[in-house]
mmCIF file of C-alpha atoms and ligand atoms in Angstrom:
data_model
loop_
_atom_site.group_PDB
_atom_site.id
_atom_site.type_symbol
_atom_site.label_atom_id
_atom_site.label_comp_id
_atom_site.label_asym_id
_atom_site.label_seq_id
_atom_site.Cartn_x
_atom_site.Cartn_y
_atom_site.Cartn_z
ATOM 1 C CA MET A 1 111.808 102.540 133.576
ATOM 2 C CA LYS A 2 111.646 104.928 130.598
ATOM 3 C CA LYS A 3 108.734 104.373 128.370
ATOM 4 C CA GLN A 4 109.711 102.887 125.026
ATOM 5 C CA GLN A 5 109.119 105.326 121.994
ATOM 6 C CA ILE A 6 107.463 103.995 118.924
ATOM 7 C CA CYS A 7 106.874 105.983 115.698
ATOM 8 C CA VAL A 8 104.293 105.122 112.941
ATOM 9 C CA ILE A 9 104.861 106.658 109.708
ATOM 10 C CA GLY A 10 101.529 107.153 107.682
ATOM 11 C CA ALA A 11 97.853 107.757 108.739
ATOM 12 C CA GLY A 12 96.135 105.789 106.194
ATOM 13 C CA VAL A 13 94.171 102.661 107.094
ATOM 14 C CA MET A 14 97.572 100.733 107.616
ATOM 15 C CA GLY A 15 99.327 103.297 109.799
ATOM 16 C CA LEU A 16 96.192 103.964 111.958
ATOM 17 C CA SER A 17 95.333 100.471 112.557
ATOM 18 C CA SER A 18 98.956 99.405 113.271
ATOM 19 C CA ALA A 19 99.201 102.290 115.746
ATOM 20 C CA LEU A 20 96.161 101.222 117.587
ATOM 21 C CA HIS A 21 97.249 97.631 117.753
ATOM 22 C CA ILE A 22 100.613 98.557 119.113
ATOM 23 C CA GLN A 23 98.957 100.482 121.838
ATOM 24 C CA ASP A 24 97.102 97.409 122.845
ATOM 25 C CA VAL A 25 99.919 94.969 122.732
ATOM 26 C CA CYS A 26 102.655 97.345 124.195
ATOM 27 C CA PRO A 27 100.812 99.303 126.806
ATOM 28 C CA GLU A 28 104.066 100.435 128.430
ATOM 29 C CA SER A 29 105.162 102.404 125.117
ATOM 30 C CA ASP A 30 104.430 105.882 123.715
ATOM 31 C CA VAL A 31 103.171 105.805 120.059
ATOM 32 C CA THR A 32 103.547 108.851 117.688
ATOM 33 C CA ILE A 33 102.246 108.951 114.228
ATOM 34 C CA ILE A 34 104.076 111.077 111.645
ATOM 35 C CA ALA A 35 102.118 111.666 108.503
ATOM 36 C CA ASP A 36 102.011 114.014 105.766
ATOM 37 C CA LYS A 37 98.425 113.438 104.807
ATOM 38 C CA LEU A 38 95.526 112.813 107.144
ATOM 39 C CA SER A 39 91.961 111.826 106.417
ATOM 40 C CA PRO A 40 90.150 112.764 104.196
ATOM 41 C CA ASN A 41 93.249 113.330 101.988
ATOM 42 C CA THR A 42 94.972 109.775 101.909
ATOM 43 C CA THR A 43 94.692 107.213 99.357
ATOM 44 C CA SER A 44 92.734 105.029 101.962
ATOM 45 C CA ASP A 45 89.917 107.648 101.754
ATOM 46 C CA VAL A 46 89.383 106.974 98.066
ATOM 47 C CA SER A 47 89.148 103.389 98.532
ATOM 48 C CA GLY A 48 85.577 101.696 97.979
ATOM 49 C CA GLY A 49 86.167 100.056 101.372
ATOM 50 C CA PHE A 50 85.099 96.818 99.914
ATOM 51 C CA TRP A 51 86.394 93.308 101.268
ATOM 52 C CA MET A 52 87.868 91.549 98.355
ATOM 53 C CA PRO A 53 91.599 90.525 97.755
ATOM 54 C CA HIS A 54 92.493 92.340 94.498
ATOM 55 C CA LEU A 55 95.922 93.283 92.964
ATOM 56 C CA VAL A 56 98.299 91.794 95.517
ATOM 57 C CA GLY A 57 101.112 90.771 93.257
ATOM 58 C CA SER A 58 102.459 87.426 94.192
ATOM 59 C CA THR A 59 102.032 87.725 97.936
ATOM 60 C CA PRO A 60 101.766 84.095 99.144
ATOM 61 C CA PRO A 61 98.010 82.948 99.012
ATOM 62 C CA GLU A 62 98.192 81.783 102.743
ATOM 63 C CA LYS A 63 99.208 85.143 103.948
ATOM 64 C CA ILE A 64 96.289 86.815 101.852
ATOM 65 C CA ARG A 65 94.079 84.460 103.449
ATOM 66 C CA SER A 66 95.082 84.734 107.050
ATOM 67 C CA TRP A 67 95.337 88.789 106.935
ATOM 68 C CA SER A 68 92.037 88.994 105.027
ATOM 69 C CA GLN A 69 90.142 86.298 107.311
ATOM 70 C CA ALA A 70 91.344 88.382 110.428
ATOM 71 C CA THR A 71 90.006 91.625 108.722
ATOM 72 C CA TRP A 72 86.698 89.871 107.611
ATOM 73 C CA ASP A 73 86.001 88.944 111.104
ATOM 74 C CA HIS A 74 86.606 92.584 112.464
ATOM 75 C CA MET A 75 84.645 94.121 109.579
ATOM 76 C CA THR A 76 81.654 91.783 109.971
ATOM 77 C CA ALA A 77 81.744 92.438 113.771
ATOM 78 C CA LEU A 78 81.492 96.108 113.177
ATOM 79 C CA ALA A 79 78.662 95.642 110.407
ATOM 80 C CA HIS A 80 76.832 94.028 113.370
ATOM 81 C CA SER A 81 77.734 96.453 116.107
ATOM 82 C CA LYS A 82 76.091 99.672 117.173
ATOM 83 C CA GLU A 83 78.866 101.507 115.233
ATOM 84 C CA ALA A 84 77.582 100.203 111.841
ATOM 85 C CA SER A 85 75.815 103.481 111.136
ATOM 86 C CA GLU A 86 78.558 105.867 111.910
ATOM 87 C CA LEU A 87 81.103 103.602 110.049
ATOM 88 C CA GLY A 88 78.834 102.789 107.049
ATOM 89 C CA ALA A 89 79.666 99.246 107.651
ATOM 90 C CA CYS A 90 77.356 96.667 106.131
ATOM 91 C CA LEU A 91 77.155 93.324 104.266
ATOM 92 C CA VAL A 92 76.499 93.713 100.480
ATOM 93 C CA SER A 93 75.615 91.236 97.748
ATOM 94 C CA GLY A 94 76.263 91.197 94.262
ATOM 95 C CA TYR A 95 77.951 89.917 91.027
ATOM 96 C CA LEU A 96 81.463 89.596 89.695
ATOM 97 C CA LEU A 97 80.935 88.955 85.789
ATOM 98 C CA SER A 98 83.021 88.449 82.741
ATOM 99 C CA PRO A 99 82.648 87.522 79.088
ATOM 100 C CA VAL A 100 85.341 84.853 79.672
ATOM 101 C CA LYS A 101 85.551 82.004 82.056
ATOM 102 C CA LEU A 102 86.986 83.047 85.468
ATOM 103 C CA ASP A 103 89.012 80.835 87.762
ATOM 104 C CA LEU A 104 87.470 80.237 91.328
ATOM 105 C CA PRO A 105 88.788 83.226 93.310
ATOM 106 C CA LEU A 106 91.018 82.566 96.317
ATOM 107 C CA TYR A 107 88.464 84.004 98.614
ATOM 108 C CA TRP A 108 85.497 82.008 97.479
ATOM 109 C CA ASP A 109 84.843 80.067 100.782
ATOM 110 C CA GLN A 110 85.635 83.166 103.036
ATOM 111 C CA VAL A 111 82.769 85.316 101.537
ATOM 112 C CA LEU A 112 79.065 84.334 102.167
ATOM 113 C CA GLY A 113 76.753 82.347 99.709
ATOM 114 C CA PHE A 114 79.468 82.088 97.024
ATOM 115 C CA ARG A 115 77.573 80.620 93.809
ATOM 116 C CA ASP A 116 77.752 80.613 89.983
ATOM 117 C CA VAL A 117 75.292 82.962 88.216
ATOM 118 C CA ASN A 118 72.541 81.472 86.268
ATOM 119 C CA GLN A 119 71.312 82.330 82.674
ATOM 120 C CA GLU A 120 68.414 84.279 83.877
ATOM 121 C CA GLU A 121 70.707 86.800 85.871
ATOM 122 C CA MET A 122 73.377 86.925 83.098
ATOM 123 C CA ALA A 123 70.722 87.893 80.540
ATOM 124 C CA LYS A 124 70.315 91.276 82.277
ATOM 125 C CA PHE A 125 74.026 92.351 81.478
ATOM 126 C CA PRO A 126 75.132 92.718 77.948
ATOM 127 C CA GLY A 127 78.081 90.587 76.796
ATOM 128 C CA VAL A 128 78.396 88.684 80.005
ATOM 129 C CA LYS A 129 78.924 84.745 79.924
ATOM 130 C CA PHE A 130 80.275 83.926 83.280
ATOM 131 C CA GLY A 131 80.306 85.088 86.890
ATOM 132 C CA PHE A 132 79.795 84.527 90.610
ATOM 133 C CA PHE A 133 77.265 86.009 93.045
ATOM 134 C CA PHE A 134 78.450 86.411 96.732
ATOM 135 C CA THR A 135 77.972 88.488 99.977
ATOM 136 C CA THR A 136 80.829 90.558 101.358
ATOM 137 C CA VAL A 137 81.276 93.275 103.740
ATOM 138 C CA MET A 138 82.405 96.991 103.351
ATOM 139 C CA ILE A 139 82.910 100.135 105.311
ATOM 140 C CA GLU A 140 83.121 103.937 104.626
ATOM 141 C CA VAL A 141 86.826 104.493 105.063
ATOM 142 C CA ARG A 142 86.314 108.292 105.242
ATOM 143 C CA CYS A 143 84.017 107.563 108.393
ATOM 144 C CA TYR A 144 86.430 104.709 109.506
ATOM 145 C CA LEU A 145 89.791 106.650 109.655
ATOM 146 C CA PRO A 146 88.590 109.577 111.914
ATOM 147 C CA TRP A 147 87.093 106.692 114.044
ATOM 148 C CA LEU A 148 90.449 105.027 114.397
ATOM 149 C CA MET A 149 92.202 108.118 115.006
ATOM 150 C CA LYS A 150 89.891 109.267 117.735
ATOM 151 C CA ARG A 151 90.513 105.880 119.516
ATOM 152 C CA PHE A 152 94.237 106.229 118.948
ATOM 153 C CA LYS A 153 94.141 109.769 120.608
ATOM 154 C CA GLU A 154 91.998 108.655 123.552
ATOM 155 C CA LYS A 155 94.820 105.989 124.361
ATOM 156 C CA GLY A 156 97.242 108.723 124.540
ATOM 157 C CA GLY A 157 98.448 108.516 120.975
ATOM 158 C CA LYS A 158 100.326 111.700 119.468
ATOM 159 C CA VAL A 159 100.101 112.844 115.825
ATOM 160 C CA GLN A 160 102.651 115.049 113.950
ATOM 161 C CA GLN A 161 101.528 116.276 110.589
ATOM 162 C CA ARG A 162 104.737 116.590 108.527
ATOM 163 C CA ARG A 163 106.698 115.157 105.662
ATOM 164 C CA ILE A 164 109.820 113.328 106.138
ATOM 165 C CA SER A 165 112.318 112.704 103.340
ATOM 166 C CA SER A 166 114.252 109.922 104.906
ATOM 167 C CA LEU A 167 113.987 107.479 107.819
ATOM 168 C CA ASN A 168 117.418 108.749 108.994
ATOM 169 C CA GLU A 169 115.583 112.007 110.106
ATOM 170 C CA LEU A 170 114.078 109.794 112.990
ATOM 171 C CA SER A 171 117.403 108.358 114.070
ATOM 172 C CA GLY A 172 118.041 108.265 117.793
ATOM 173 C CA GLN A 173 114.487 109.308 118.737
ATOM 174 C CA TYR A 174 112.547 106.133 118.614
ATOM 175 C CA ASP A 175 113.224 102.598 119.707
ATOM 176 C CA ILE A 176 111.233 101.409 116.669
ATOM 177 C CA VAL A 177 109.764 102.829 113.616
ATOM 178 C CA VAL A 178 106.825 101.404 111.789
ATOM 179 C CA ASN A 179 106.763 102.330 108.047
ATOM 180 C CA CYS A 180 103.282 102.447 106.474
ATOM 181 C CA PRO A 181 103.814 105.053 103.725
ATOM 182 C CA GLY A 182 101.486 103.223 100.936
ATOM 183 C CA VAL A 183 102.648 104.070 97.501
ATOM 184 C CA GLU A 184 105.207 106.595 98.639
ATOM 185 C CA ALA A 185 107.511 103.753 99.806
ATOM 186 C CA ARG A 186 109.020 104.166 96.403
ATOM 187 C CA GLN A 187 110.316 107.527 97.282
ATOM 188 C CA LEU A 188 110.851 107.230 101.033
ATOM 189 C CA VAL A 189 112.689 104.010 101.151
ATOM 190 C CA GLY A 190 113.650 103.796 97.482
ATOM 191 C CA ASP A 191 111.706 100.475 96.929
ATOM 192 C CA LYS A 192 111.417 100.185 93.155
ATOM 193 C CA SER A 193 109.145 97.073 93.422
ATOM 194 C CA VAL A 194 106.388 99.427 94.569
ATOM 195 C CA GLU A 195 104.372 100.768 91.402
ATOM 196 C CA SER A 196 101.244 102.973 91.305
ATOM 197 C CA VAL A 197 98.123 101.688 89.709
ATOM 198 C CA ARG A 198 96.141 104.902 89.374
ATOM 199 C CA GLY A 199 92.446 104.853 90.179
ATOM 200 C CA GLN A 200 89.603 107.406 89.741
ATOM 201 C CA ILE A 201 86.180 107.073 90.987
ATOM 202 C CA ILE A 202 82.909 108.959 91.124
ATOM 203 C CA ARG A 203 80.674 109.029 94.135
ATOM 204 C CA VAL A 204 76.946 109.277 93.421
ATOM 205 C CA LYS A 205 73.835 109.333 95.210
ATOM 206 C CA ALA A 206 71.646 106.275 94.099
ATOM 207 C CA PRO A 207 69.913 104.932 97.228
ATOM 208 C CA TRP A 208 67.811 102.526 95.108
ATOM 209 C CA LEU A 209 70.660 100.501 94.116
ATOM 210 C CA LYS A 210 71.484 97.779 96.602
ATOM 211 C CA THR A 211 73.514 95.411 94.601
ATOM 212 C CA PHE A 212 77.262 95.497 93.694
ATOM 213 C CA LEU A 213 78.653 94.801 90.266
ATOM 214 C CA MET A 214 82.100 94.286 89.029
ATOM 215 C CA VAL A 215 82.910 93.429 85.268
ATOM 216 C CA THR A 216 86.191 92.124 84.191
ATOM 217 C CA ASN A 217 87.149 91.581 80.660
ATOM 218 C CA LYS A 218 90.596 90.194 80.454
ATOM 219 C CA ASN A 219 92.709 89.441 83.502
ATOM 220 C CA PRO A 220 90.380 88.960 86.438
ATOM 221 C CA ASP A 221 92.857 90.950 88.530
ATOM 222 C CA PHE A 222 91.796 94.138 86.540
ATOM 223 C CA LEU A 223 88.259 95.303 86.777
ATOM 224 C CA ASP A 224 86.923 97.025 83.847
ATOM 225 C CA ALA A 225 84.170 98.761 85.853
ATOM 226 C CA TYR A 226 82.649 98.304 89.220
ATOM 227 C CA VAL A 227 79.592 99.909 91.162
ATOM 228 C CA PHE A 228 79.837 99.445 94.843
ATOM 229 C CA PRO A 229 76.608 100.548 96.809
ATOM 230 C CA GLY A 230 77.632 101.775 100.280
ATOM 231 C CA ALA A 231 75.378 102.650 103.475
ATOM 232 C CA ARG A 232 75.238 106.276 102.117
ATOM 233 C CA LYS A 233 76.819 106.570 98.690
ATOM 234 C CA VAL A 234 77.545 104.468 95.586
ATOM 235 C CA VAL A 235 80.944 104.374 94.076
ATOM 236 C CA LEU A 236 81.605 103.867 90.297
ATOM 237 C CA GLY A 237 85.029 102.945 89.493
ATOM 238 C CA GLY A 238 87.296 100.717 87.248
ATOM 239 C CA ILE A 239 90.227 102.725 86.295
ATOM 240 C CA GLU A 240 93.218 100.752 86.906
ATOM 241 C CA GLN A 241 96.317 102.593 85.170
ATOM 242 C CA VAL A 242 99.555 100.910 85.740
ATOM 243 C CA GLY A 243 102.749 103.054 86.349
ATOM 244 C CA ASP A 244 100.594 106.311 86.356
ATOM 245 C CA TRP A 245 101.363 108.747 89.186
ATOM 246 C CA ASP A 246 99.194 111.417 88.136
ATOM 247 C CA LEU A 247 96.874 112.491 91.175
ATOM 248 C CA HIS A 248 94.874 115.107 89.036
ATOM 249 C CA HIS A 249 91.322 114.351 87.821
ATOM 250 C CA ARG A 250 90.869 113.501 84.261
ATOM 251 C CA ASP A 251 87.740 114.154 82.413
ATOM 252 C CA VAL A 252 88.458 111.315 79.900
ATOM 253 C CA ASP A 253 88.452 108.855 82.770
ATOM 254 C CA ARG A 254 85.336 110.130 84.232
ATOM 255 C CA GLU A 255 83.527 109.977 80.839
ATOM 256 C CA TYR A 256 84.688 106.344 80.715
ATOM 257 C CA LEU A 257 83.292 105.410 84.009
ATOM 258 C CA TRP A 258 79.998 107.103 83.482
ATOM 259 C CA LYS A 259 79.546 105.501 80.059
ATOM 260 C CA THR A 260 80.419 101.926 81.183
ATOM 261 C CA CYS A 261 78.584 102.026 84.444
ATOM 262 C CA THR A 262 75.432 103.561 83.040
ATOM 263 C CA THR A 263 75.525 101.038 80.190
ATOM 264 C CA LEU A 264 75.684 98.092 82.696
ATOM 265 C CA LEU A 265 73.280 99.738 84.957
ATOM 266 C CA PRO A 266 70.820 102.181 83.093
ATOM 267 C CA CYS A 267 69.293 102.929 86.510
ATOM 268 C CA LEU A 268 72.255 104.975 87.357
ATOM 269 C CA GLN A 269 71.559 107.468 84.707
ATOM 270 C CA ASN A 270 69.430 109.537 86.985
ATOM 271 C CA SER A 271 71.701 109.389 89.917
ATOM 272 C CA GLU A 272 73.272 112.603 91.481
ATOM 273 C CA ILE A 273 77.024 113.061 91.243
ATOM 274 C CA VAL A 274 78.486 113.981 94.583
ATOM 275 C CA LYS A 275 82.263 113.959 94.043
ATOM 276 C CA ASP A 276 85.083 112.634 91.995
ATOM 277 C CA TRP A 277 88.223 111.349 93.551
ATOM 278 C CA THR A 278 91.667 109.994 92.334
ATOM 279 C CA GLY A 279 94.021 107.791 94.189
ATOM 280 C CA LEU A 280 97.168 105.659 93.703
ATOM 281 C CA ARG A 281 97.214 101.952 94.525
ATOM 282 C CA PRO A 282 100.523 100.898 96.134
ATOM 283 C CA VAL A 283 101.029 97.771 94.101
ATOM 284 C CA ARG A 284 104.055 95.762 94.846
ATOM 285 C CA THR A 285 105.600 92.467 93.714
ATOM 286 C CA SER A 286 104.254 91.241 97.055
ATOM 287 C CA VAL A 287 103.168 92.923 100.314
ATOM 288 C CA ARG A 288 106.127 93.785 102.410
ATOM 289 C CA LEU A 289 105.636 93.087 106.089
ATOM 290 C CA GLU A 290 108.891 92.409 107.768
ATOM 291 C CA VAL A 291 111.628 93.785 110.067
ATOM 292 C CA GLU A 292 114.780 95.590 108.729
ATOM 293 C CA TYR A 293 117.820 96.727 110.669
ATOM 294 C CA ILE A 294 118.999 99.755 108.834
ATOM 295 C CA PRO A 295 122.702 100.436 109.666
ATOM 296 C CA LEU A 296 123.313 104.064 110.706
ATOM 297 C CA ASP A 297 126.683 105.508 111.908
ATOM 298 C CA ASP A 298 127.103 103.947 115.302
ATOM 299 C CA ARG A 299 124.060 101.813 115.727
ATOM 300 C CA SER A 300 121.153 100.484 113.684
ATOM 301 C CA MET A 301 117.390 101.523 113.514
ATOM 302 C CA THR A 302 114.823 98.945 113.871
ATOM 303 C CA VAL A 303 112.066 99.353 111.214
ATOM 304 C CA VAL A 304 108.892 97.324 110.792
ATOM 305 C CA HIS A 305 107.746 97.923 107.104
ATOM 306 C CA CYS A 306 103.969 97.265 106.267
ATOM 307 C CA TYR A 307 103.301 98.476 102.680
ATOM 308 C CA GLY A 308 102.443 97.381 99.160
ATOM 309 C CA HIS A 309 98.837 96.330 99.648
ATOM 310 C CA GLY A 310 97.808 97.161 96.145
ATOM 311 C CA GLY A 311 93.915 97.224 95.621
ATOM 312 C CA SER A 312 93.428 95.364 99.027
ATOM 313 C CA GLY A 313 94.636 97.735 101.792
ATOM 314 C CA VAL A 314 91.157 97.667 103.600
ATOM 315 C CA THR A 315 90.819 93.949 103.015
ATOM 316 C CA LEU A 316 94.008 93.072 104.557
ATOM 317 C CA HIS A 317 94.460 95.937 107.196
ATOM 318 C CA TRP A 318 93.382 94.409 110.503
ATOM 319 C CA GLY A 319 95.253 91.181 110.028
ATOM 320 C CA CYS A 320 98.489 92.957 108.894
ATOM 321 C CA ALA A 321 98.124 95.420 111.884
ATOM 322 C CA LYS A 322 97.966 92.680 114.284
ATOM 323 C CA GLU A 323 101.187 91.057 112.793
ATOM 324 C CA VAL A 324 102.880 94.409 112.866
ATOM 325 C CA ALA A 325 102.108 94.751 116.723
ATOM 326 C CA ASP A 326 103.358 91.294 117.243
ATOM 327 C CA LEU A 327 106.701 92.068 115.537
ATOM 328 C CA VAL A 328 106.879 95.312 117.410
ATOM 329 C CA LYS A 329 106.531 93.675 120.790
ATOM 330 C CA ARG A 330 109.034 91.102 119.755
ATOM 331 C CA GLU A 331 111.692 93.595 118.907
ATOM 332 C CA LEU A 332 110.886 95.627 121.872
ATOM 333 C CA ASN A 333 111.536 92.627 124.111
ATOM 334 C CA GLN A 334 114.734 91.901 122.411
ATOM 335 C CA ARG A 335 116.129 95.415 122.775
ATOM 336 C CA ARG A 336 115.196 95.369 126.614
ATOM 337 C CA ARG A 337 117.295 92.192 127.038
ATOM 338 C CA ASN A 338 120.062 93.572 125.012
ATOM 339 C CA LEU A 339 120.012 96.704 127.092
ATOM 340 C CA SER A 340 119.841 94.691 130.547
ATOM 341 C CA LYS A 341 123.050 92.896 129.349
ATOM 342 C CA LEU A 342 125.147 96.105 129.087
HETATM 343 C C1 FAD B 1 90.125 104.016 93.525
HETATM 344 C C2 FAD B 1 90.647 102.927 94.622
HETATM 345 C C3 FAD B 1 89.652 102.190 95.129
HETATM 346 C C4 FAD B 1 90.022 101.311 96.030
HETATM 347 N N1 FAD B 1 89.246 100.277 96.414
HETATM 348 C C5 FAD B 1 89.542 99.491 97.514
HETATM 349 C C6 FAD B 1 88.665 98.638 98.126
HETATM 350 O O1 FAD B 1 87.330 98.687 97.782
HETATM 351 N N2 FAD B 1 88.995 97.582 98.941
HETATM 352 C C7 FAD B 1 90.353 97.555 99.299
HETATM 353 O O2 FAD B 1 90.765 96.754 100.248
HETATM 354 N N3 FAD B 1 91.240 98.516 98.833
HETATM 355 C C8 FAD B 1 90.935 99.261 97.963
HETATM 356 N N4 FAD B 1 91.915 100.108 97.434
HETATM 357 C C9 FAD B 1 93.192 100.127 97.815
HETATM 358 C C10 FAD B 1 93.532 100.648 99.160
HETATM 359 O O3 FAD B 1 93.087 102.100 98.958
HETATM 360 C C11 FAD B 1 95.015 100.676 99.381
HETATM 361 O O4 FAD B 1 95.556 99.554 99.455
HETATM 362 C C12 FAD B 1 95.145 101.440 100.773
HETATM 363 O O5 FAD B 1 94.622 102.682 101.095
HETATM 364 C C13 FAD B 1 96.621 101.626 101.372
HETATM 365 O O6 FAD B 1 96.680 102.165 102.539
HETATM 366 P P1 FAD B 1 98.026 102.709 103.354
HETATM 367 O O7 FAD B 1 97.676 102.947 104.696
HETATM 368 O O8 FAD B 1 99.077 101.615 103.017
HETATM 369 O O9 FAD B 1 98.449 103.953 102.376
HETATM 370 P P2 FAD B 1 97.912 105.260 102.381
HETATM 371 O O10 FAD B 1 96.386 105.356 102.531
HETATM 372 O O11 FAD B 1 98.342 105.992 101.051
HETATM 373 O O12 FAD B 1 98.533 106.191 103.399
HETATM 374 C C14 FAD B 1 99.704 106.483 103.399
HETATM 375 C C15 FAD B 1 100.222 107.545 104.736
HETATM 376 O O13 FAD B 1 101.612 107.657 104.621
HETATM 377 C C16 FAD B 1 101.922 108.856 104.584
HETATM 378 N N5 FAD B 1 103.211 109.109 103.958
HETATM 379 C C17 FAD B 1 103.841 108.718 102.905
HETATM 380 N N6 FAD B 1 104.988 109.159 102.622
HETATM 381 C C18 FAD B 1 105.299 109.894 103.837
HETATM 382 C C19 FAD B 1 106.519 110.529 104.085
HETATM 383 N N7 FAD B 1 107.541 110.614 103.351
HETATM 384 N N8 FAD B 1 106.525 111.500 105.231
HETATM 385 C C20 FAD B 1 105.162 111.486 106.036
HETATM 386 N N9 FAD B 1 104.073 110.806 105.724
HETATM 387 C C21 FAD B 1 104.166 110.045 104.628
HETATM 388 C C22 FAD B 1 100.791 109.594 103.882
HETATM 389 O O14 FAD B 1 100.726 110.976 103.900
HETATM 390 C C23 FAD B 1 99.573 108.881 104.372
HETATM 391 O O15 FAD B 1 99.228 109.471 105.751
HETATM 392 C C24 FAD B 1 91.417 101.321 96.421
HETATM 393 C C25 FAD B 1 92.435 102.082 96.003
HETATM 394 C C26 FAD B 1 91.946 103.077 94.939
HETATM 395 C C27 FAD B 1 92.836 104.072 94.379
HETATM 396 C C1 NAG B 2 93.079 117.981 102.988
HETATM 397 O O1 NAG B 2 93.372 118.770 101.834
HETATM 398 C C2 NAG B 2 92.768 120.135 101.531
HETATM 399 C C3 NAG B 2 93.048 120.517 100.345
HETATM 400 O O2 NAG B 2 94.429 120.424 99.926
HETATM 401 C C4 NAG B 2 93.064 121.013 102.776
HETATM 402 O O3 NAG B 2 92.415 122.142 102.742
HETATM 403 C C5 NAG B 2 92.807 120.322 103.997
HETATM 404 O O4 NAG B 2 93.234 121.112 105.220
HETATM 405 C C6 NAG B 2 93.381 118.961 104.075
HETATM 406 N N1 NAG B 2 92.945 118.288 105.500
HETATM 407 C C7 NAG B 2 93.889 117.756 106.439
HETATM 408 C C8 NAG B 2 93.093 117.185 107.568
HETATM 409 O O5 NAG B 2 94.964 117.856 106.385
#
């Protein structure tokens, strides 16, 4: 029997992890990734790689919990594996602080050792009145994406680096198309509920810093500043500009980041700046993970969409990729049955 052909659009954390899961679940198929940008040039490469559900719109909480739990299990397993050093996968502990009272976050019982901060801890940070301390897991995405890509190719996966302007271009060539274009879903499939939330970060060398810090002022869904220490570098961030599609670096944002983060943590003043990055978070009314049958001239194209992960693409990726692969398998079986009836 002819091998079934599957195409995955996108080589960010969603495209790559989906492609790998599909190879596992549908070993009788050929998987091709088509992507305009590859690591280190995707949005996923800009990510802090931090496990924490954030900016996910009104995605049902039970979905967030199940996708993020599957990803938590995967990331903590990597952090304990011999691959940890290559991937910069590690557990990190720290603070989420605010001048106003925060609701208990959805993930409080998924992370480790979640507790309220005490007065003594609070006194170290100016203007802070409330907060939590917990342990989570992180990964260096710029190391993780090449690792996923290598495994994908080892299992026979193909990659085409090119841009497509419409899904119709793939008509007739693939049994199933998996659509993981991140924020560009707005252009590619005209989904107006996808909005960019622009981020800019500074990566610094500050190996003495071991504790993460996030400070939120108004809406806990928006962070005013964060400092995430990774296995090798520390990320300073907090820029979250809704509706801004500008990928250029801005000095004014860098000054804001530097001033806010060094005020919170004066120990950062002597850190060495390594690089500035800008990325657009693919925020949507809710994560889109579903099958669509797009009508074409004489048949229909089966598309599995997986995009709109906002500030949580890394946090949700493994759970979402599993679900994508299950949907692909279901649709392939359906096609087989239909074809055998002809
Ligand atoms: C500053 C910042 C910090 C973040 N920190 C975190 C964090 O700590 N933890 C967390 O969980 N999340 C974080 N995020 C969010 C996370 O980065 C995103 O949710 C995630 O990267 C989305 O992954 P993706 O694979 O869907 O999209 P992307 O990484 O954007 O990949 C999209 C892929 O699709 C391709 N593509 C798109 N359109 C086309 C087309 N027409 N033709 C061909 N190819 C196409 C692109 O070239 C690319 O390969 C952060 C984001 C930013 C900006
Ligand atoms: C990433 O972008 C840079 C600058 O545009 C380019 O030189 C490089 O080839 C790109 N890398 C890949 C893997 O596409």
